[in-house]
mmCIF file of C-alpha atoms and ligand atoms in Angstrom:
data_model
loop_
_atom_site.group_PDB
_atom_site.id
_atom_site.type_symbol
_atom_site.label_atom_id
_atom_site.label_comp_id
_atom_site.label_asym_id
_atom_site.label_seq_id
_atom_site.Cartn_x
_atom_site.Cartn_y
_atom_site.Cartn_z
ATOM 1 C CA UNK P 1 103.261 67.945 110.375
ATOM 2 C CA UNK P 2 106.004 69.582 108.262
ATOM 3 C CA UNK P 3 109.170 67.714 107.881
ATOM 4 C CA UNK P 4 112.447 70.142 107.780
ATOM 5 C CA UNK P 5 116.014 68.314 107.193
ATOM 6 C CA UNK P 6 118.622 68.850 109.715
ATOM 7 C CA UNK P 7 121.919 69.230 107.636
ATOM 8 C CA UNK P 8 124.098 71.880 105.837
ATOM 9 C CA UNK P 9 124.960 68.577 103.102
ATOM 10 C CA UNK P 10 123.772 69.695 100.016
ATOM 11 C CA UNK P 11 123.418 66.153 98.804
ATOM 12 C CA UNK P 12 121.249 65.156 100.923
ATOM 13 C CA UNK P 13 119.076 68.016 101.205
ATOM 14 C CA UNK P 14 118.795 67.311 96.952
ATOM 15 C CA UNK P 15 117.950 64.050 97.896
ATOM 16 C CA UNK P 16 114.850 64.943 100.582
ATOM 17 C CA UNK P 17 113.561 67.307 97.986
ATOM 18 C CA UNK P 18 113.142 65.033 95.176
ATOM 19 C CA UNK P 19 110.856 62.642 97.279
ATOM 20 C CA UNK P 20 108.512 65.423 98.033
ATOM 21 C CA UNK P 21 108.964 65.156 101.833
ATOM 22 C CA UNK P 22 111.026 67.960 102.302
ATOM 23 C CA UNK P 23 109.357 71.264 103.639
ATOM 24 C CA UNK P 24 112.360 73.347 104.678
ATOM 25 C CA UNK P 25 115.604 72.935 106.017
ATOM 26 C CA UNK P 26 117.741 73.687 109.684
ATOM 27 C CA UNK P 27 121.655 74.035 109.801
ATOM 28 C CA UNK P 28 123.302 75.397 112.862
ATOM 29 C CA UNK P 29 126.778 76.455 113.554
ATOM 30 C CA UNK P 30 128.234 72.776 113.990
ATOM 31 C CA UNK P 31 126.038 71.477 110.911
ATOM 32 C CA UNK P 32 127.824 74.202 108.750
ATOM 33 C CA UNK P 33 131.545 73.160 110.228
ATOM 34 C CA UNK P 34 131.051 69.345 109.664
ATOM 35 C CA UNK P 35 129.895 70.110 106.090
ATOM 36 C CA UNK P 36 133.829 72.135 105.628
ATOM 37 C CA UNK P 37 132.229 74.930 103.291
ATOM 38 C CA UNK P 38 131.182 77.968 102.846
ATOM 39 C CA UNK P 39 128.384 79.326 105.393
ATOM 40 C CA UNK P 40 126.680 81.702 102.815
ATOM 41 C CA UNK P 41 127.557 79.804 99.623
ATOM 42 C CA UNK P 42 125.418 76.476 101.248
ATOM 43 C CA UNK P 43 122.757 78.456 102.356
ATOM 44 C CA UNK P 44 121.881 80.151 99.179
ATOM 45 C CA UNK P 45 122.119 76.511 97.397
ATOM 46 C CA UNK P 46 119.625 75.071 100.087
ATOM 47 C CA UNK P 47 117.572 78.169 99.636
ATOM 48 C CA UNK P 48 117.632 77.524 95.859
ATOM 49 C CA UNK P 49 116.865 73.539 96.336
ATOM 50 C CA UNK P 50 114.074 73.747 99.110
ATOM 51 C CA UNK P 51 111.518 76.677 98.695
ATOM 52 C CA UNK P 52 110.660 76.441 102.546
ATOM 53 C CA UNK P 53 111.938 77.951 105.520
ATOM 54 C CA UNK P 54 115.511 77.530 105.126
ATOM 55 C CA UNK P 55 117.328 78.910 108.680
ATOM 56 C CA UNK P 56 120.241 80.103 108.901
ATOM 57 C CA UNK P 57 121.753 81.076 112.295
ATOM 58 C CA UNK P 58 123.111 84.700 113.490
ATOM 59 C CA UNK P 59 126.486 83.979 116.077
ATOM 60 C CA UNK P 60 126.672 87.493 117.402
ATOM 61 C CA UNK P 61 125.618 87.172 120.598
ATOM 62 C CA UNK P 62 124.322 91.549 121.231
ATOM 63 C CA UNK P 63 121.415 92.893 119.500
ATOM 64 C CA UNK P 64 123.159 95.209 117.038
ATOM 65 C CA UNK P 65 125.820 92.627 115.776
ATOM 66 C CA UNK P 66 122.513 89.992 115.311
ATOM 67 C CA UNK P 67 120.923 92.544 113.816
ATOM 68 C CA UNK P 68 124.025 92.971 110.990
ATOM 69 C CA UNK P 69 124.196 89.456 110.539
ATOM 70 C CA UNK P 70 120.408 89.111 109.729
ATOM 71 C CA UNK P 71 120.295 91.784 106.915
ATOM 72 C CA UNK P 72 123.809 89.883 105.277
ATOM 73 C CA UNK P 73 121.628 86.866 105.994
ATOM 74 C CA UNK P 74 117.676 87.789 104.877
ATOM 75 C CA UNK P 75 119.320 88.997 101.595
ATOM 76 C CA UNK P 76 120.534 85.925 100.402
ATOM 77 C CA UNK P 77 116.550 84.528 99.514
ATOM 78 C CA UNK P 78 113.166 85.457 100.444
ATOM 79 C CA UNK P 79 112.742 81.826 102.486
ATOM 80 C CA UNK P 80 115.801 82.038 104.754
ATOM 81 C CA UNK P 81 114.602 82.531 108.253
ATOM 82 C CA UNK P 82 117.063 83.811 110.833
ATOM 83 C CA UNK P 83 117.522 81.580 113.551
ATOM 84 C CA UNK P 84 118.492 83.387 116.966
ATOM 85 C CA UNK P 85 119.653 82.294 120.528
ATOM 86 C CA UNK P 86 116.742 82.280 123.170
ATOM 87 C CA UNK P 87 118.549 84.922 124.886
ATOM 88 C CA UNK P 88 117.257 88.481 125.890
ATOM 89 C CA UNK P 89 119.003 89.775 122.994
ATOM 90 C CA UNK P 90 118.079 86.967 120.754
ATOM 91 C CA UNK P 91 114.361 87.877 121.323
ATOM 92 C CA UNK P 92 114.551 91.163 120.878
ATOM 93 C CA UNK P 93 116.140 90.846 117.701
ATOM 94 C CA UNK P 94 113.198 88.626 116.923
ATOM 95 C CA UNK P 95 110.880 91.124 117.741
ATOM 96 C CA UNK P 96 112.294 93.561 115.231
ATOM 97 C CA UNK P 97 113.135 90.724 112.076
ATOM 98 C CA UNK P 98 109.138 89.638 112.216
ATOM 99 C CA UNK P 99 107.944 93.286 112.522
ATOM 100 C CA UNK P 100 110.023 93.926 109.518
ATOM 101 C CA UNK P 101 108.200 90.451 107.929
ATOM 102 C CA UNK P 102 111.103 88.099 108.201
ATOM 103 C CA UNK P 103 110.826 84.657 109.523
ATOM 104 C CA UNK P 104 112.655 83.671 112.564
ATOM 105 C CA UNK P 105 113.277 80.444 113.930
ATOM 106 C CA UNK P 106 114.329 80.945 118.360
ATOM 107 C CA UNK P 107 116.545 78.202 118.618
ATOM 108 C CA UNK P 108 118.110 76.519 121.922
ATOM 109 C CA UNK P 109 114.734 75.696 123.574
ATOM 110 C CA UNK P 110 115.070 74.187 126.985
ATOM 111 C CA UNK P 111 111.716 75.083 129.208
ATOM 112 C CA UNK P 112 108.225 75.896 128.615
ATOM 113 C CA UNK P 113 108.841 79.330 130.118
ATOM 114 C CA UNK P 114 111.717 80.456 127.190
ATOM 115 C CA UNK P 115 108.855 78.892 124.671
ATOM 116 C CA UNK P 116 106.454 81.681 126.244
ATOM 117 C CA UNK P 117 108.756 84.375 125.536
ATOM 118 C CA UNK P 118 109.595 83.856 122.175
ATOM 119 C CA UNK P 119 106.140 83.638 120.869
ATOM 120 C CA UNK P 120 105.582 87.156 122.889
ATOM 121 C CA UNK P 121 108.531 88.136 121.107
ATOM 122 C CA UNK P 122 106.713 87.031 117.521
ATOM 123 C CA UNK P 123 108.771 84.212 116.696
ATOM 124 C CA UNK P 124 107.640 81.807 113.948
ATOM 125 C CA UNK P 125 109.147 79.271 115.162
ATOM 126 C CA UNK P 126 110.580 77.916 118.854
ATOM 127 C CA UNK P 127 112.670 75.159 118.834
ATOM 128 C CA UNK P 128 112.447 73.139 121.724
ATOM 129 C CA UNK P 129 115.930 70.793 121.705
ATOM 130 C CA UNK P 130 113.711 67.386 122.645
ATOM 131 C CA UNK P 131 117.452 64.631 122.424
ATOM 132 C CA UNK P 132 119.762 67.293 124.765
ATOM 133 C CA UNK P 133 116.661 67.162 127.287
ATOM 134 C CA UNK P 134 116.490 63.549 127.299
ATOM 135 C CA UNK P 135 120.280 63.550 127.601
ATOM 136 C CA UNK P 136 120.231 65.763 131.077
ATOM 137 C CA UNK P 137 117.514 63.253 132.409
ATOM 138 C CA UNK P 138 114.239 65.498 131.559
ATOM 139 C CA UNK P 139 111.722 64.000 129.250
ATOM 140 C CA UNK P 140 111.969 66.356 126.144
ATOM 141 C CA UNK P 141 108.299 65.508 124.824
ATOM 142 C CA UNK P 142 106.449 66.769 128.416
ATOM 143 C CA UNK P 143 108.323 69.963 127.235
ATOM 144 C CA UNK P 144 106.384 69.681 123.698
ATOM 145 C CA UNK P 145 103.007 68.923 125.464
ATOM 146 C CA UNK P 146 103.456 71.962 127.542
ATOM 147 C CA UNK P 147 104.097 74.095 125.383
ATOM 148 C CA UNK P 148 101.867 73.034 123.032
ATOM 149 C CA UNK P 149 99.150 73.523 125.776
ATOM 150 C CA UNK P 150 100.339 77.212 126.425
ATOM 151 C CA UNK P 151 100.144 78.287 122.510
ATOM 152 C CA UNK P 152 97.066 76.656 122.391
ATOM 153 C CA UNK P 153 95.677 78.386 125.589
ATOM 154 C CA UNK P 154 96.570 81.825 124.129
ATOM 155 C CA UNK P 155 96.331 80.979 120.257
ATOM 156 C CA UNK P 156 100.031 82.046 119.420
ATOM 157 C CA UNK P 157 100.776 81.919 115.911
ATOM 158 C CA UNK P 158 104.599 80.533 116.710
ATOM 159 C CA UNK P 159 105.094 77.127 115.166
ATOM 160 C CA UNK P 160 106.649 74.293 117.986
ATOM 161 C CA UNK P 161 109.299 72.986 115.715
ATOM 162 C CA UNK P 162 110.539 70.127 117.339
ATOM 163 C CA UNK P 163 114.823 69.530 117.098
ATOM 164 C CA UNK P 164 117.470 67.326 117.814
ATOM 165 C CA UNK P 165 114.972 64.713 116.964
ATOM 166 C CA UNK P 166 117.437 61.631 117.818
ATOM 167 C CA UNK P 167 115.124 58.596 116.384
ATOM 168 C CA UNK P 168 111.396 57.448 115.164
ATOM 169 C CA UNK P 169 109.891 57.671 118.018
ATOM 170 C CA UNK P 170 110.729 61.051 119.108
ATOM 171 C CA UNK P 171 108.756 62.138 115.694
ATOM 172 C CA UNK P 172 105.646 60.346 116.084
ATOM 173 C CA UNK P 173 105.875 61.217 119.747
ATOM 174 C CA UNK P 174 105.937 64.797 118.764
ATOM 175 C CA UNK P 175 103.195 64.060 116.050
ATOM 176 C CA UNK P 176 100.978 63.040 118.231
ATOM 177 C CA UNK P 177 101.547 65.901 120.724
ATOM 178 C CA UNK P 178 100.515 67.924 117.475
ATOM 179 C CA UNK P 179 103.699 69.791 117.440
ATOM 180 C CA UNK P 180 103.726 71.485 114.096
ATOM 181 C CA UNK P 181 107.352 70.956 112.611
ATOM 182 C CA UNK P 182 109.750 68.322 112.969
ATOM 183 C CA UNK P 183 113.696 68.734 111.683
ATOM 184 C CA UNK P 184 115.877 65.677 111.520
ATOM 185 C CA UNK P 185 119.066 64.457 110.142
ATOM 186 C CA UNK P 186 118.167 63.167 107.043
ATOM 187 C CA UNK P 187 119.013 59.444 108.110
ATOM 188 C CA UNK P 188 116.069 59.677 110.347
ATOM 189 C CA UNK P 189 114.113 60.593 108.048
ATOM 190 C CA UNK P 190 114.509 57.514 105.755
ATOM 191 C CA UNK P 191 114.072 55.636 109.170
ATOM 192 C CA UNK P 192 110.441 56.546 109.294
ATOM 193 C CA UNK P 193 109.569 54.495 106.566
ATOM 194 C CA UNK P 194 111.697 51.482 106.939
ATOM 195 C CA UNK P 195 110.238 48.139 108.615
ATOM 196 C CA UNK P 196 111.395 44.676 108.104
ATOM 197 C CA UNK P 197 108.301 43.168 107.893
ATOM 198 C CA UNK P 198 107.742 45.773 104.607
ATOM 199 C CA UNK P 199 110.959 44.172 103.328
ATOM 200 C CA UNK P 200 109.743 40.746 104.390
ATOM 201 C CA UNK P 201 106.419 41.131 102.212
ATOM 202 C CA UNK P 202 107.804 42.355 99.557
ATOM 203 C CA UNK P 203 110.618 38.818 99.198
ATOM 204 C CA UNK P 204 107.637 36.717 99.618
ATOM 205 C CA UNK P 205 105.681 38.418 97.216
ATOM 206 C CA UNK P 206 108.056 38.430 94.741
ATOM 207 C CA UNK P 207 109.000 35.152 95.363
ATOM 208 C CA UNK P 208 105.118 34.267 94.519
ATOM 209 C CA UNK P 209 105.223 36.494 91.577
ATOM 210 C CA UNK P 210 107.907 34.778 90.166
ATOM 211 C CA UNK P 211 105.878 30.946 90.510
ATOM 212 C CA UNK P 212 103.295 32.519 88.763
ATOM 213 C CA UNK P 213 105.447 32.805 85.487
ATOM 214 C CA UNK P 214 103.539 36.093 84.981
ATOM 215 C CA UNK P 215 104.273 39.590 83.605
ATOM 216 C CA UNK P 216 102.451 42.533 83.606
ATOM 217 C CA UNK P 217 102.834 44.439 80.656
HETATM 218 O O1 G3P U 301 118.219 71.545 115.256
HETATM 219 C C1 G3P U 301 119.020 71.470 116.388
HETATM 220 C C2 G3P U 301 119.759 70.191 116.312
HETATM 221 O O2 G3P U 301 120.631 70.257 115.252
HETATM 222 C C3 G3P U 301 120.469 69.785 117.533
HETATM 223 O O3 G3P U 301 120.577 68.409 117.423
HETATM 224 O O4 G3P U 301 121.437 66.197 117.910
HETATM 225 O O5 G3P U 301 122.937 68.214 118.080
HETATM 226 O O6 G3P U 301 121.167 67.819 119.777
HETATM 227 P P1 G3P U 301 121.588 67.622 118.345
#
């Protein structure tokens, strides 16, 4: 499963991509805002930190004004991928970015049907919004096991990258779906590997260490 960082903050993104965990990166519209600067200037500095995917989202909502904002976009690195509304414009301008060999990343997921579409449409990557679901009462992973059943079914080449990942469990829920990207704040991320009883060990050990009187090296 690849690991992408949801976050325009440059920091952390640094941060992800010293550990070696960090396989690309997600911003949206309201990431780019809460980070206060400069849409194009952040992207090319998380396109210069993170060789993966980077995406980067269009806000024209018609095909020809998506289309504008893609080229401005696609120019800034080779690994930004455009990330367009699941709308009927949205797709088609997906159609015409992967024929031309740029990635694109169909964001605001909701149902297995839009998740269909967009890998008709070419997309390289759907993202199926599993937190908002649970928020409305649905249960966001059936949404990753069905579509994860359809792309299977037909052997579609569009990666189920799994967003608004709200805790732990929704990533090893979506691992074990065998969804093929997950992209979380950052602060999740460092969740995955904490556990008090790691912490725990580690105390008693060292308190053991210690009454041995021992060094090593
Ligand atoms: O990648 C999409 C994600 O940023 C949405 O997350 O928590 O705003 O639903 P959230």
């Amino acid at each position: 499963m690849k690991f992408f960082a949801d976050t325009a903050e440059i920091a952390e993104i640094r941060e992800l991509a010293e550990t070696g965990l960090l396989d690309g990166v997600t911003t949206n519209p309201t990431l780019v805002h809460k980070s206060g600067r400069d849409f194009i200037e952040t992207i090319r500095e998380i396109a210069a930190i993170c060789p993966g995917p980077v995406s980067a989202e269009v806000v024209a909502l018609d095909h020809d004004g998506m289309m504008r904002e893609a080229d401005i976009l696609r120019a800034i690195a080779p690994n930004i991928t455009i990330k367009v509304p699941l709308t009927s414009a949205g797709l088609k301008a997906c159609r015409a970015l992967t024929d031309g060999g740029t990635m694109v990343n169909v964001t605001l997921c909701f149902s297995a049907a839009q998740a269909l579409i967009a890998a008709k449409a070419g997309a390289t990557f759907i993202s199926p919004f599993v937190g908002r679901h649970d928020d409305v009462g649905f249960n966001g992973m059936d949404l990753i096991a069905d579509i994860r059943m359809i792309y299977d079914n037909y052997d579609f080449a569009t990666q189920i990258l799994v967003a608004s990942v709200r805790h732990p469990m929704h990533v090893v829920e979506a691992a074990k779906l065998g969804a093929d990207v997950m992209t979380a704040p950052p602060k999740i991320i460092h969740q995955l590997y904490k556990h008090p009883l790691t912490d725990n060990g580690i105390a008693s050990f060292l308190k053991d260490w210690e009454a041995t009187g021992q060094k090593i090296g």
